[in-house]
Each structure stands twice: as structure tokens, then as C-alpha cells.
Amino acid sequence: MYEALLRPLLFRLPPEPAHHLGLWGLGLLELAPGIARSRRRAARAERSSLKVHVAGLDFPNPLGLAAGLDKDGEAIIGLFSLGFGAVEVGTVTPRPQPGNPPPRLFRLPEERALINRLGFNNLGMHALGARLRELEWRPGPVGVNLGKNKDTPNEAAVEDYVVGARALSPLADYVVVNLSSPNTPGLRALQEPEALARLLAAVREEVVARPLFLKIAPDLEDDAVDEVVDVARASELDGIICTNTTVRRPVAHPLAKEAGGLSGRPLFDRSTQVLRRAFRRSDGKLPLVGVGGVFDGEDAWRKICAGASLVQLFTGFIYGGPGLPRRILDTLEERVSAAGLDSVAKAVGRDV
Ligand SMILES: Cc1cc2nc3c(=O)[nH]c(=O)nc-3n(C[C@H](O)[C@H](O)[C@H](O)COP(=O)(O)O)c2cc1C
């Protein structure tokens, strides 16, 4: 129904209005009388062989929504009702900011990809805090992904992350330090070991009773991935999210010249290599979240076998629609049972 009817209609709109319309529709699922139905649907997202316990949290299943789709937490319950086992909101910055001028989001349907240079458009941490306070019930963990304001110089970036963590970590189930967006100038330089260690130490002090994750770029060289893993472990992080979008262009498409981060199918291989590398470097001891180019259950299974304890997606959801999370969970359940396992957790890293 989505691919035959809804997607062609949505894809007739420019990408951003289509995005807002979709999110608005999902937000409606949260309103009465939709709320009762959403809750029942979300409850059905729990499947016994897919339940996982990661970084001290219980997830009804390992498939989460990646950051950036619901930056301001407008449709959290609606998104859970589609089957997601976790929803990551943000990236949120301390102060509201408009992001880059449009056009800033591009579809590459032939490549099943998107390019975005949104630049952390969001309503700011106080607005997100108010939304999270309204949620008296959550079917699974809600992560808060933190960024810095564009006009905060890199020398003062630590303060933005600390302020964000202080305001929002009490309202989050887990917290993510995002240093990997290509659309905030200079941000990714903070992934360098010294700067990273300083930043993570400061944020770790604020995030005491919650798991803390770091989200990294797929454009790090392999050695740099190793360094980041070492710093993450030394900083007592709870996990790494591999990966954000890429500035590389492994595609030949007229829109490939647009600046920004490429996501979707062309990102699958590199993001999975980074994941596998991080799994090896950490001897499988650091929980990893695999994200990048997941479009179906087989992709999700491959991420898990490459070392992901949790999987996320964004672009696959834009192309696959609201039925996709449940289709992925169906396939995962089949794969777990075909492998003779009673829990998906036992498949983590089996190919590494
Ligand atoms: C339009 C768009 C906006 C995004 N915004 C954010 C963001 O604000 N913060 C973040 O950490 N990642 C953001 N991402 C990256 C995704 O969370 C994800 O890491 C990446 O797209 C790879 O996954 P995918 O191939 O399933 O889309 C964004 C991605 C897209 C396509």
C-alpha cells in the first residue's frame, strides 16, 4: 500500500514537505483515540527471540529509528507503534537553530539513497525536554542525540554537549554524542583522539545514570576507527553507533554533486566495514549499533552478524514506509530460528 499508493504521492512533493507531512501523520497516531491503538500495536513489537538487553537497557527488539527523522520528538509513540524497539530523537542543540538554507534534502531513488545538508535544524533542548516530559509512557528506550550549535566555536563545543546532557539526560533512556554530521563545519574534527577524550570525559560526568553512546562517521580511516574505539573504552562509554552519513560519493547520479551526507543503500558496505572493525578492536566487548543502508531483514541480519547488538535505519524507512519495521522483524525472527538460536543476541558478531 505504501509503495503502490502513498510513496508516489509523497514523492511528488519536495522531500522536506513530504517529510513533515509523514511526521505529522505519525504524530496523529499519538492522539486519542489513536493512542490506545498505538499502544496496543507497540506492545505487539515485543518478540521473545528478538528481545535484547544492551548497555543495561531492555529493548523489545533490536531495531531502532536512527536520529534525524524525529529531531524534536514530535511522533515518538507513533513511531514505536510501527514496531521500532527504540526511537532516537535529535540531533538537538542547546539553542534552537534553523539549519542550512533550502534546498537541503535530495532524493536519489535510482540509488535508494538520500543526500542531506539540513545542518541540525531543531527547536532546541528546552522544547525537546518539554516533549519528553509529556511522555508518561514509553514502549521502549528513547535515545537523545546531542549536537552543538553551528555558531559555537569548536573550542567551546564541550560546553554545548555538557549543557545538552545536563538538561536532557534525566529525560532520556540513553544519550548519544554526535560528532559525525558532515553538515556542521568542523564538527568531525572532534573525533580526533585528544579532543574526543576531553569531550567524552566532560559529558560522562553529566550522564551518570544513563548509557552514553558516541556516533561516528563512516569516513574515518580504519586506524582512526581503532583509535576512537580505544578512547571510547578508556572513557567508559557504553557503546558506539556506526555510522552517520558519508561525504564520499560511491554513486554516479546527477545529484551526487550536491554537498552533504549520503545515506541509504550506497552506505551499507562502508558503514558495515566500520562496524566490523569496531567489533574486532573492542573484542566484542563494547555494544555497537549498526546503521547505514538497512532496507530489509537480510540487511539487518548482516549488521548483527557483523557485530551490531542493535540496528537502526532512516533512509530505508523513507523508501520502505511504515510497514518496513514489522517486515524486518519478521525476517529477523526467521533468521534467528533458522540459525538454531533462541535469541538474536547470540548472533551478534558471528561473522567476525
Ligand atoms: C535527512 C537526514 C537527516 C539526518 N539527521 C541526523 C541527525 O540530526 N543526527 C544524526 O546523528 N544523524 C542524522 N542522520 C543520519 C542517520 O541517523 C543515519 O546515521 C544515516 O542516515 C545512515 O542510515 P540510513 O542509511 O539508514 O539512512 C540523518 C540522515 C538523514 C537522511
Tab-separated table of C-alpha atoms in Angstrom, residues 55 57 138 142 168-175 204 206-213 236 238:
chain	number	residue	atom	x	y	z
A	55	ALA	CA	24.064	-1.342	27.930
A	57	LEU	CA	18.562	-1.348	28.927
A	138	ARG	CA	7.331	4.576	26.549
A	142	VAL	CA	14.096	6.736	23.826
A	168	LEU	CA	18.192	16.100	28.742
A	169	SER	CA	19.897	13.028	30.161
A	170	PRO	CA	17.427	12.794	33.081
A	171	LEU	CA	14.642	12.584	30.479
A	172	ALA	CA	16.395	10.140	28.149
A	173	ASP	CA	16.901	6.375	28.356
A	174	TYR	CA	20.233	6.744	26.603
A	175	VAL	CA	22.328	9.661	25.401
A	204	ARG	CA	30.425	11.303	31.027
A	206	GLU	CA	26.965	14.652	33.412
A	207	VAL	CA	25.489	11.390	32.190
A	208	VAL	CA	25.795	9.334	35.330
A	209	ALA	CA	22.822	7.035	35.462
A	210	ARG	CA	22.276	6.557	31.716
A	211	PRO	CA	24.146	4.715	28.978
A	212	LEU	CA	26.266	7.032	26.846
A	213	PHE	CA	26.969	6.331	23.179
A	236	GLU	CA	33.848	4.324	29.910
A	238	ASP	CA	28.564	2.289	26.809
